[in-house]
Short mmCIF file of C-alpha atoms and ligand atoms in Angstrom, two decimals:
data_model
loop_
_atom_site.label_atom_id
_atom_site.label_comp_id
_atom_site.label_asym_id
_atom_site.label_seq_id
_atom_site.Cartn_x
_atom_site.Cartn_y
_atom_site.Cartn_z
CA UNK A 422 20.12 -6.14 16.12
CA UNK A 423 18.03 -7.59 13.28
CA UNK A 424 17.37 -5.71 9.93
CA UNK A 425 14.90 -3.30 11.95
CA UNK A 426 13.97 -2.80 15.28
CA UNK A 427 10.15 -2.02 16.25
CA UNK A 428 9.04 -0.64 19.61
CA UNK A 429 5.25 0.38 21.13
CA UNK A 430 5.59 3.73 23.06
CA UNK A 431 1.42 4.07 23.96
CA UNK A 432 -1.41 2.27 22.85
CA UNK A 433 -5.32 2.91 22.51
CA UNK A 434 -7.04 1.75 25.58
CA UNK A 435 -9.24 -0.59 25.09
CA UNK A 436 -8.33 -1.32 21.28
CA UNK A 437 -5.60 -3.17 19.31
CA UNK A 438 -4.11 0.52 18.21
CA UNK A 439 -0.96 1.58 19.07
CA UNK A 440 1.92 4.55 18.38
CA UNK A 441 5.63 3.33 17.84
CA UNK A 442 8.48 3.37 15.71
CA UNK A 443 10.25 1.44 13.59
CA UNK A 444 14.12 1.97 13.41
CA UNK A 445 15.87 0.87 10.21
CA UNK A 446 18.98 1.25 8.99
CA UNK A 447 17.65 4.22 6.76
CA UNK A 448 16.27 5.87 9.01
CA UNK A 449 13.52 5.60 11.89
CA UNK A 450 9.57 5.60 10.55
CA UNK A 451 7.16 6.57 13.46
CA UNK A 452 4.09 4.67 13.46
CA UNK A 453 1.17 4.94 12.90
CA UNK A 454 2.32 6.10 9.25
CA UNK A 455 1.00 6.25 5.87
CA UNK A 456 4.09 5.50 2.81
CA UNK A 457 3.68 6.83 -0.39
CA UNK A 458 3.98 4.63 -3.41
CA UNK A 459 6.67 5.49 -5.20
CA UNK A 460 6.01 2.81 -8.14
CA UNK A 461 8.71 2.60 -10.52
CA UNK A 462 10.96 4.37 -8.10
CA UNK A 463 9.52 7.95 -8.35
CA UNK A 464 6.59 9.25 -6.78
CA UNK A 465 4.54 10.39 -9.68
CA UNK A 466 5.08 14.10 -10.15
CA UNK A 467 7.31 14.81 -7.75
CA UNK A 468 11.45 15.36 -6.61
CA UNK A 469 12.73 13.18 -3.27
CA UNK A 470 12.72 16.68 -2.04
CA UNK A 471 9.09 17.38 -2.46
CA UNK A 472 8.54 14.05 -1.47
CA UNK A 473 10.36 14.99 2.14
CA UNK A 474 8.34 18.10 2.65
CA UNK A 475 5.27 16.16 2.08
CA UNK A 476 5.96 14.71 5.74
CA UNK A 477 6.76 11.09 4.21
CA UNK A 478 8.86 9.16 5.49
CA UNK A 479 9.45 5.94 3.98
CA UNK A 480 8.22 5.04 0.02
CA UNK A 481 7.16 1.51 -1.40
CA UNK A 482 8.26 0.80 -4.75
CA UNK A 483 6.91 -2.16 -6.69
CA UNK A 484 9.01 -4.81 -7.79
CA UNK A 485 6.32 -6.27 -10.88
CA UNK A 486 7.23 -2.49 -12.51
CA UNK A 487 11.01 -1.96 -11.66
CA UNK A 488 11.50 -6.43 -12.32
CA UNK A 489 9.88 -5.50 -15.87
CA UNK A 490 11.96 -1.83 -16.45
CA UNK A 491 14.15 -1.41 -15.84
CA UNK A 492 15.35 -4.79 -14.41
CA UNK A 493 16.35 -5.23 -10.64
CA UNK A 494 20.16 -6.42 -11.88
CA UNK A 495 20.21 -2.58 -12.99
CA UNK A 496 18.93 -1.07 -10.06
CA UNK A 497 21.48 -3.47 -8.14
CA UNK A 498 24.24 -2.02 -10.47
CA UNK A 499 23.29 1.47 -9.16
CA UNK A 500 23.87 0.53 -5.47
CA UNK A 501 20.50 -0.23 -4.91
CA UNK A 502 17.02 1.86 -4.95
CA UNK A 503 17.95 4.39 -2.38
CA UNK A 504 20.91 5.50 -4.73
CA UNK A 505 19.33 5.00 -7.64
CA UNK A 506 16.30 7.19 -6.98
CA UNK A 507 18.34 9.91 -4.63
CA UNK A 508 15.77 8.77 -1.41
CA UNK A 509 17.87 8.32 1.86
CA UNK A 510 15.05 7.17 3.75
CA UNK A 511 13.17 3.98 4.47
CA UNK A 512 12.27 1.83 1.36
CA UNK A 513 10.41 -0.80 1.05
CA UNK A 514 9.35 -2.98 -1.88
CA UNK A 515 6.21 -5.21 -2.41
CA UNK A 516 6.28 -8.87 -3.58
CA UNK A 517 4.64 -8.19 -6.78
CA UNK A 518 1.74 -10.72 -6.07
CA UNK A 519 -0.74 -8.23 -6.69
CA UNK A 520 0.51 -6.55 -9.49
CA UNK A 521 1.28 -10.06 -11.16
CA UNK A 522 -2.60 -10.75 -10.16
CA UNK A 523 -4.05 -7.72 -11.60
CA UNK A 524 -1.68 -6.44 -14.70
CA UNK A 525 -0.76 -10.37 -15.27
CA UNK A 526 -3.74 -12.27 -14.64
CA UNK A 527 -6.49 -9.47 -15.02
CA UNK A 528 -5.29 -7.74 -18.05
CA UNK A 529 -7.50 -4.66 -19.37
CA UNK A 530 -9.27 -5.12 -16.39
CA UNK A 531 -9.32 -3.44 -13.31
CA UNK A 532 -9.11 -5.08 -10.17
CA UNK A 533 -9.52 -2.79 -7.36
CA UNK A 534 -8.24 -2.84 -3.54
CA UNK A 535 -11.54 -2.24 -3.13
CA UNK A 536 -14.34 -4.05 -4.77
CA UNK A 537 -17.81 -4.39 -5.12
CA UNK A 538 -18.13 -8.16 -4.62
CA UNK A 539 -21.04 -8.04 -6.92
CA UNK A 540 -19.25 -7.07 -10.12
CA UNK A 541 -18.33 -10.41 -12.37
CA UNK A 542 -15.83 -8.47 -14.24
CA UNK A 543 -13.34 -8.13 -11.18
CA UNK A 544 -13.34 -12.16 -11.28
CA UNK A 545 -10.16 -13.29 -12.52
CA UNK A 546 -9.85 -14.06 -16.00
CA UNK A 547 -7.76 -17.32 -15.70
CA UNK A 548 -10.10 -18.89 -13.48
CA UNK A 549 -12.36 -18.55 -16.72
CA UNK A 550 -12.12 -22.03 -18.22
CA UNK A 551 -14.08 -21.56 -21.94
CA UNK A 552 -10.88 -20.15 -23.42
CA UNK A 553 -12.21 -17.89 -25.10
CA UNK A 554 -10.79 -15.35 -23.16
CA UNK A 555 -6.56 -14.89 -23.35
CA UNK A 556 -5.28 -16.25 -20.42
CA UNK A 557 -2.72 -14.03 -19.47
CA UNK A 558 -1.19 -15.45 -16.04
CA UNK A 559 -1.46 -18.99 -15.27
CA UNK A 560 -1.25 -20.12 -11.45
CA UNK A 561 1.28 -23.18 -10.69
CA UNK A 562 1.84 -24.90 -7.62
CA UNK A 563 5.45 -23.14 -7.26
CA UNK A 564 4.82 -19.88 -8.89
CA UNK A 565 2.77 -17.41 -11.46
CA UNK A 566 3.66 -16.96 -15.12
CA UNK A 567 2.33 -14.33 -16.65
CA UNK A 568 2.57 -11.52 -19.95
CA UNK A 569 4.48 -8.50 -19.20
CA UNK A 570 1.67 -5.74 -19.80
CA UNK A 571 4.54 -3.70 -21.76
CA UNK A 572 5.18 -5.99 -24.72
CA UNK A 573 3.86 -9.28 -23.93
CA UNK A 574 6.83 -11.25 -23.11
CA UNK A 575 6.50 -13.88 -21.04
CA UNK A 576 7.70 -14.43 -17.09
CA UNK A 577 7.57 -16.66 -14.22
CA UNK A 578 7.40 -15.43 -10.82
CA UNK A 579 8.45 -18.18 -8.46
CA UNK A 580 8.74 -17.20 -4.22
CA UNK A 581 12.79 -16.87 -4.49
CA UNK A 582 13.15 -15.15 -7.59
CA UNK A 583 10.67 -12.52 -6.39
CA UNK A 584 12.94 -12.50 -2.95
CA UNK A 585 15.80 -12.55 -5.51
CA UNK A 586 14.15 -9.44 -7.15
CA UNK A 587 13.95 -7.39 -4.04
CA UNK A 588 17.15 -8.04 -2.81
CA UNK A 589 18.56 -6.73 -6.00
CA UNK A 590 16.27 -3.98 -5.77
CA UNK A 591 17.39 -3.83 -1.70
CA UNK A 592 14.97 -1.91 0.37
CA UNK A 593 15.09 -1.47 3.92
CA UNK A 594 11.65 -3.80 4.22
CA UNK A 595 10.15 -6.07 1.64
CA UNK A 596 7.77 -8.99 1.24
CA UNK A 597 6.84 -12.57 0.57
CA UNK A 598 5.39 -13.69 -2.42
CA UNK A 599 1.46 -14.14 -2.06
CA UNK A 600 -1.14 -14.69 -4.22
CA UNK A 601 -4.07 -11.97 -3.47
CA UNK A 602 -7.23 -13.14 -4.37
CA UNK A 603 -10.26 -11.43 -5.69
CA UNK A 604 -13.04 -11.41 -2.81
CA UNK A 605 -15.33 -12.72 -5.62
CA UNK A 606 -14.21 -15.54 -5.37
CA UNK A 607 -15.64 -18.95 -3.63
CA UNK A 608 -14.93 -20.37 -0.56
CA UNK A 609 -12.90 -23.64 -1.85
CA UNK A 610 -10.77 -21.42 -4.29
CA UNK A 611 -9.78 -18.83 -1.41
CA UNK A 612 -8.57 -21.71 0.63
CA UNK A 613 -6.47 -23.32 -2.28
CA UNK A 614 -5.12 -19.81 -3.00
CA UNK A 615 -4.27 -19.33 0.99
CA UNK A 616 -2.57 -22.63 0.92
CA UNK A 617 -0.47 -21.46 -1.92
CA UNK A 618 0.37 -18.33 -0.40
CA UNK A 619 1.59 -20.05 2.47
CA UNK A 620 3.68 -22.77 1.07
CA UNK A 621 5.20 -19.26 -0.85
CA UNK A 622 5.74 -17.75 1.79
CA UNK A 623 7.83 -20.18 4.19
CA UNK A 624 9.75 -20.73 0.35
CA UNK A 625 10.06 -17.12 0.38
CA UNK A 626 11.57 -16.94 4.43
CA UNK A 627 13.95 -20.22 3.42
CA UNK A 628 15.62 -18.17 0.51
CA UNK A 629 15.41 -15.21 2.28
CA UNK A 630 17.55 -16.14 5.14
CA UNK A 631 20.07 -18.00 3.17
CA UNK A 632 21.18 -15.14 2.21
CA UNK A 633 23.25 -12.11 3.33
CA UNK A 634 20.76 -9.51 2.82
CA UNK A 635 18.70 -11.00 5.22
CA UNK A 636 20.87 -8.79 7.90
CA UNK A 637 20.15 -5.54 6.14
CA UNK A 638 16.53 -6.32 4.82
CA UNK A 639 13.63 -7.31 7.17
CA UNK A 640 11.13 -9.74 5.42
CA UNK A 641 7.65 -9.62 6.04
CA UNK A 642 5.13 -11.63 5.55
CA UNK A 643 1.74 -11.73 4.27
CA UNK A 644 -1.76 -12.90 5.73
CA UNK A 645 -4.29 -13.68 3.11
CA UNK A 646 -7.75 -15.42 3.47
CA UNK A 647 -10.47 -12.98 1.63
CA UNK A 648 -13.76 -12.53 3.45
CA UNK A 649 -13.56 -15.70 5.37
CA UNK A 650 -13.23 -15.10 9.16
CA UNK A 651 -12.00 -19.26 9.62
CA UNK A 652 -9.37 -18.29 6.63
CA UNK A 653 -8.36 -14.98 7.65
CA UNK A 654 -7.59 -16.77 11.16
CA UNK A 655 -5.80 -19.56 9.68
CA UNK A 656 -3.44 -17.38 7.83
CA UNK A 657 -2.59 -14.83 10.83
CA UNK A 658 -1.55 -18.32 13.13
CA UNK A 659 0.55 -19.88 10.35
CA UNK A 660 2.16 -16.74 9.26
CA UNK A 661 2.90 -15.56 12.77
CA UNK A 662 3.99 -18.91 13.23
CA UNK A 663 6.98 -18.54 10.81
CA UNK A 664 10.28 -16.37 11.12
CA UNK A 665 9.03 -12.88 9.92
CA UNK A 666 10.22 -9.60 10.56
CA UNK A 667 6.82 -8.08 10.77
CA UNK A 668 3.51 -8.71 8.16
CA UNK A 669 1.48 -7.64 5.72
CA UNK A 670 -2.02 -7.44 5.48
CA UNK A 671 -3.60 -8.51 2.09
CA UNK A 672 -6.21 -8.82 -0.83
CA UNK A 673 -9.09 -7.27 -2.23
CA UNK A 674 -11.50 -6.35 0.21
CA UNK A 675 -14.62 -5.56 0.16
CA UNK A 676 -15.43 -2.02 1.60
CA UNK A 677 -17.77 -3.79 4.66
CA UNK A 678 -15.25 -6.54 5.41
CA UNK A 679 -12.41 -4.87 5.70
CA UNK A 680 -12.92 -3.61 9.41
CA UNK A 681 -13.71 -7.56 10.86
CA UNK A 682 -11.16 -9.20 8.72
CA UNK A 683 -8.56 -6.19 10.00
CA UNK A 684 -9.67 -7.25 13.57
CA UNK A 685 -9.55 -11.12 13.02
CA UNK A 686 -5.82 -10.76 11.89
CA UNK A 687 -4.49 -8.18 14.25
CA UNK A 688 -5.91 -9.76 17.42
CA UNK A 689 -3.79 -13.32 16.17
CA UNK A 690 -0.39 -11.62 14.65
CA UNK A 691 2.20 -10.82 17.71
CA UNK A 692 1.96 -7.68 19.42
CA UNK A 693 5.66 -6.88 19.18
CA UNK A 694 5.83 -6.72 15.62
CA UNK A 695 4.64 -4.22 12.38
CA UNK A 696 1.53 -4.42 10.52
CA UNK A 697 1.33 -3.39 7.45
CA UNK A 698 -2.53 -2.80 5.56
CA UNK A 699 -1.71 -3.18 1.84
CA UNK A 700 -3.03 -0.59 -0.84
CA UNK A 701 -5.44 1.19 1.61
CA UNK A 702 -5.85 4.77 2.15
CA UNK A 703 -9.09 6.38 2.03
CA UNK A 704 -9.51 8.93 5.32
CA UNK A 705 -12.61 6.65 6.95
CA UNK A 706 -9.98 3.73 6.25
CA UNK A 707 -7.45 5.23 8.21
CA UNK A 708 -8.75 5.76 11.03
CA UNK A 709 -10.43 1.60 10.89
CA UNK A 710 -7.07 0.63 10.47
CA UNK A 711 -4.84 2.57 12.89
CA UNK A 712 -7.75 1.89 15.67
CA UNK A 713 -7.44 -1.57 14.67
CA UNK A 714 -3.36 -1.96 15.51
CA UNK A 715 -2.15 -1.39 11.52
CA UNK A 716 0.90 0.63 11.63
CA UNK A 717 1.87 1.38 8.25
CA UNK A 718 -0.48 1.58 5.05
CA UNK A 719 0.46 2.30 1.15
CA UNK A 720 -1.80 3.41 -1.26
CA UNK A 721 -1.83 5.00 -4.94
CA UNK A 722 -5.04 6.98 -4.36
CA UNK A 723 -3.65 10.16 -2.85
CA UNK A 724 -0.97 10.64 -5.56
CA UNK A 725 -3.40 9.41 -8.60
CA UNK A 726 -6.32 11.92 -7.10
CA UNK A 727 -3.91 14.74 -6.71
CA UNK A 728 -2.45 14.05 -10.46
CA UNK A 729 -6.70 13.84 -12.05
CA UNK A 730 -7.61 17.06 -9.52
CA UNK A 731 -9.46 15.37 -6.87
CA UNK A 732 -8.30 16.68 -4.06
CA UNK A 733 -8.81 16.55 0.01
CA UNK A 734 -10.09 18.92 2.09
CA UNK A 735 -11.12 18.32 5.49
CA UNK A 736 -14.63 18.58 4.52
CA UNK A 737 -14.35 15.69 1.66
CA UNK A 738 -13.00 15.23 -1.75
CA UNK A 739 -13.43 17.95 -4.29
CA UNK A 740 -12.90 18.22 -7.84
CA UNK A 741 -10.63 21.26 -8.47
CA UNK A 742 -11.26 21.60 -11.79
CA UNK A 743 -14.91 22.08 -11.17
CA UNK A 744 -16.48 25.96 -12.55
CA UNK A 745 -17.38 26.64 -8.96
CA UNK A 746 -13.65 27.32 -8.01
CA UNK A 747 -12.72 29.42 -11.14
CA UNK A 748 -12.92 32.63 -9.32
CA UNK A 749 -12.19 31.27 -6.00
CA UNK A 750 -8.90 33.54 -4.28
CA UNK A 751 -8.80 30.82 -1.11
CA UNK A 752 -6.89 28.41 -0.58
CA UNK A 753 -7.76 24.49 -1.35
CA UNK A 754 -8.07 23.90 2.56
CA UNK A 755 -7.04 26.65 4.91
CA UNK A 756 -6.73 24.24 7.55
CA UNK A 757 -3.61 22.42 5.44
CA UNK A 758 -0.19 23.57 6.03
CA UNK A 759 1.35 22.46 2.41
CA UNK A 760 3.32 24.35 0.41
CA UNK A 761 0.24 23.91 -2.12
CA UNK A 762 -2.08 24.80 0.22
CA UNK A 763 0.63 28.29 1.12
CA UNK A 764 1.24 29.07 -1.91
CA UNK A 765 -1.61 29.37 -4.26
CA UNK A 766 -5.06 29.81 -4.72
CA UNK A 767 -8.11 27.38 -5.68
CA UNK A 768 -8.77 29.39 -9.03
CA UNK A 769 -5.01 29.06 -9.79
CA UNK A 770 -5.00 25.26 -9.38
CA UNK A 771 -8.86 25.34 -11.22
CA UNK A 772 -6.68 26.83 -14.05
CA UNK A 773 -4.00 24.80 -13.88
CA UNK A 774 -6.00 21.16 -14.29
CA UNK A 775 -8.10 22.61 -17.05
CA UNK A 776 -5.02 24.08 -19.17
CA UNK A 777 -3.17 20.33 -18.29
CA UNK A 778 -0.47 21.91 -16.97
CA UNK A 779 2.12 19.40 -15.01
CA UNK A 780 2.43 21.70 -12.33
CA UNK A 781 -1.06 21.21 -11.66
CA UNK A 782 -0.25 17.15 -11.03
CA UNK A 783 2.49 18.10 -9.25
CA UNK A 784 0.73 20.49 -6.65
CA UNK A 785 -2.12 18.24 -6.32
CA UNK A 786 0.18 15.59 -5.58
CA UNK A 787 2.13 17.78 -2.99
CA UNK A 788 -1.29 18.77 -1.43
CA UNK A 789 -3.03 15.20 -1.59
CA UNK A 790 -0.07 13.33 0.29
CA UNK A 791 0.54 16.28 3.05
CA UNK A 792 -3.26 16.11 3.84
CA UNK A 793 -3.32 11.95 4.26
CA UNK A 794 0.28 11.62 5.65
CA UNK A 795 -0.35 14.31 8.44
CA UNK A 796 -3.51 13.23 8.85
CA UNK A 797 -1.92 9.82 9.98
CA UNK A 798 0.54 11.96 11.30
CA UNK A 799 -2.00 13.42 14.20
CA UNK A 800 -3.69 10.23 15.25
CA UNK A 801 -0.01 8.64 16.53
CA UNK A 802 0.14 11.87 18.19
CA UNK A 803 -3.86 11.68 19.46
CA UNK A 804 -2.43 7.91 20.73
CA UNK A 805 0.53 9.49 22.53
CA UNK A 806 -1.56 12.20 24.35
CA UNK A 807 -4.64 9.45 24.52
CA UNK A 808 -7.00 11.25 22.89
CA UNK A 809 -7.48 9.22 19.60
CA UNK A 810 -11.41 9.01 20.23
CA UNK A 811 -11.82 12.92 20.42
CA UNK A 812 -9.28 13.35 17.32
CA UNK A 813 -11.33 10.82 15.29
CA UNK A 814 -14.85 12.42 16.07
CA UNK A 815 -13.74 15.88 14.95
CA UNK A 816 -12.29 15.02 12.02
CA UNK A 817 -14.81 12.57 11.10
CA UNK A 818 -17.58 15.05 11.81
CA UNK A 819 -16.45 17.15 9.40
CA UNK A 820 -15.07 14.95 6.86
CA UNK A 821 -17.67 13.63 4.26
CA UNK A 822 -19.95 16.47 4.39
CA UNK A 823 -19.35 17.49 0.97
CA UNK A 824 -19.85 14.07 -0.36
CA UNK A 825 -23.18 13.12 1.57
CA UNK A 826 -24.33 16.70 0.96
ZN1 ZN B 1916 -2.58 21.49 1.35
#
């Protein structure tokens, strides 16, 4: 048996989506499933515990955070991330490529999952050539160096010392080193980045299985390519082409390509391995992506909602903290079966974000990842009964209203 095992038990007819499970040696993760991101080894707010009752079942750390603090040899000193954050499950830990990308490369600057394409500011700053602006990452043909974001001190990322990072950091899954590119950007650079990312990531498979750890860790890698159906295609042959345990789905997308370049990859990568959508979580997302043959996605956005009071209810997002709930005795959603959702009322948690209480972050959190991992949760089990058309159009016809209202 390899590092993890992945079998289909039903699939949508007609479509590229399917319900399985992974089996690690953590643990088994049934799929479709969404994994909270536990970022520098804690889940914002909240106890392993919590985390459990939340429904999760596997977390993603990132290795740009836990490679800058507090050091992977530490973390490898503690007997790895599982021990060192009390978390039994699944792990898994990203390459760092993105965070390298955006904290590195984009400093000060946000650059979003997803983006409006039309917004110069998302365009990287070391592609600027005036130097006038500080270049804080600088691309090579082997690797990325770049300014820590803490104090400024300088690093270079190279494919095997990121592998070497997250086998110190030893999660049950992690991934090659890619460079995720900013869907601003022009044909002729997307194609230079893609062939970068791909030279990375057979470097990254090479070191990978030199080593031992390649029988406890699976290695997955990633398909780049932006908005460009020839590149997107491109990357899902070549990557399927090499050694990988199962893949990742990356970059920036824009919020109207996100569906067709999901569809150009997934109908390319091998049926008989996991998919993985990278930083994407939004409800309406969901649903694209699990229709679409993604099995797992990550994202921040339940977890830094629920910490600011934005919160999900299946008729939209609210904000909690608006007057309107003040004197409100009902729960946030009484459709959600959370302990936040059991336990206390929408003027209590109104109260709680406008005094800036922590136990306000810390329900919201609770209530936020519940509501997106369940929700992921009951389309495997619409797949396995074969009703994920009817289970989309009711929640779908309900979701939103608040928003478009
Ligand atoms: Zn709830």
């Amino acid at each position: 048996m390899g590092p993890i095992e992945y079998s289909i038990l039903k699939k949508i007819q007609g479509k590229l989506g399917r319900a399985g499970v992974i089996h690690t040696q953590h643990g088994d993760i049934e799929t479709p499933a969404f994994v909270p991101v536990a970022t520098k080894a804690t889940v914002k707010a909240l106890t392993p515990e919590q985390l459990r009752d939340t429904g999760a079942q596997v977390v993603l750390a990132n290795t740009y955070h836990l490679y800058l603090q507090p050091g992977s040899e530490k973390v490898k000193n503690f007997g790895g991330l599982h021990k060192f954050m009390n978390w039994h499950g699944p792990t898994m830990t990203d390459s760092g490529g993105f965070q390298v990308f955006s904290l590195g490369a984009a400093y000060g600057k946000e650059l979003s999952k997803v983006v409006k394409i039309t917004n110069p500011e998302q365009i990287l700053q070391e592609r600027s050539l005036d130097g006038e602006i500080p270049r804080l990452a600088t691309i090579g043909a082997d690797g990325v160096s770049f300014r820590s974001h803490h104090d400024g001190s300088l690093h270079y990322i190279t494919p095997e010392k990121s592998i070497e990072i997250q086998h110190n950091l030893g999660a049950d899954i992690i991934f090659a080193f890619d460079e995720c590119t900013s869907p601003a950007e022009d044909f002729r650079y997307q194609e230079e980045a893609l062939e970068r990312t791909h030279r990375w990531a057979k470097k990254s498979l090479d070191f990978h299985k030199s080593k031992p750890n390649s029988e406890r860790q699976a290695l997955f890698g990633i398909v780049q390519g932006g908005r460009e159906e020839s590149l997107r295609k491109k990357s899902a042959e070549y990557i399927s082409s090499l050694d990988f345990d199962g893949f990742g789905i990356g970059g920036s997308f824009a919020k109207e390509d996100m569906e067709t370049a999901v569809k150009w990859v997934n109908e390319i990568l091998p049926e008989e391995k996991p998919r993985h959508l990278l930083g994407i979580g939004e409800p309406e997302d969901l649903f694209m992506g699990v229709e679409n043959g993604v099995d797992l996605f990550d994202c921040v956005a339940p977890t830094r909602n629920g910490r600011g009071g934005t919160l999900y209810t299946h008729w939209g997002k609210i904000n909690i903290r608006n007057a309107e709930y003040r004197e409100d005795t009902s729960p946030l959603d009484p459709g959600c079966s959370c302990y936040t959702c059991k336990n206390f009322s929408r003027a209590y948690l109104c109260h709680l974000f406008r005094a800036h209480e922590m136990l306000g972050g810390t329900l919201g959190s609770i209530h936020n990842l519940y509501f997106v991992i369940n929700l992921v949760r009951c389309m495997r089990q619409a797949i396995l009964e074969g009703k994920f058309e009817e289970f989309k159009s009711s929640f779908l016809g309900t979701y939103g209203v608040l928003s478009s209202a």
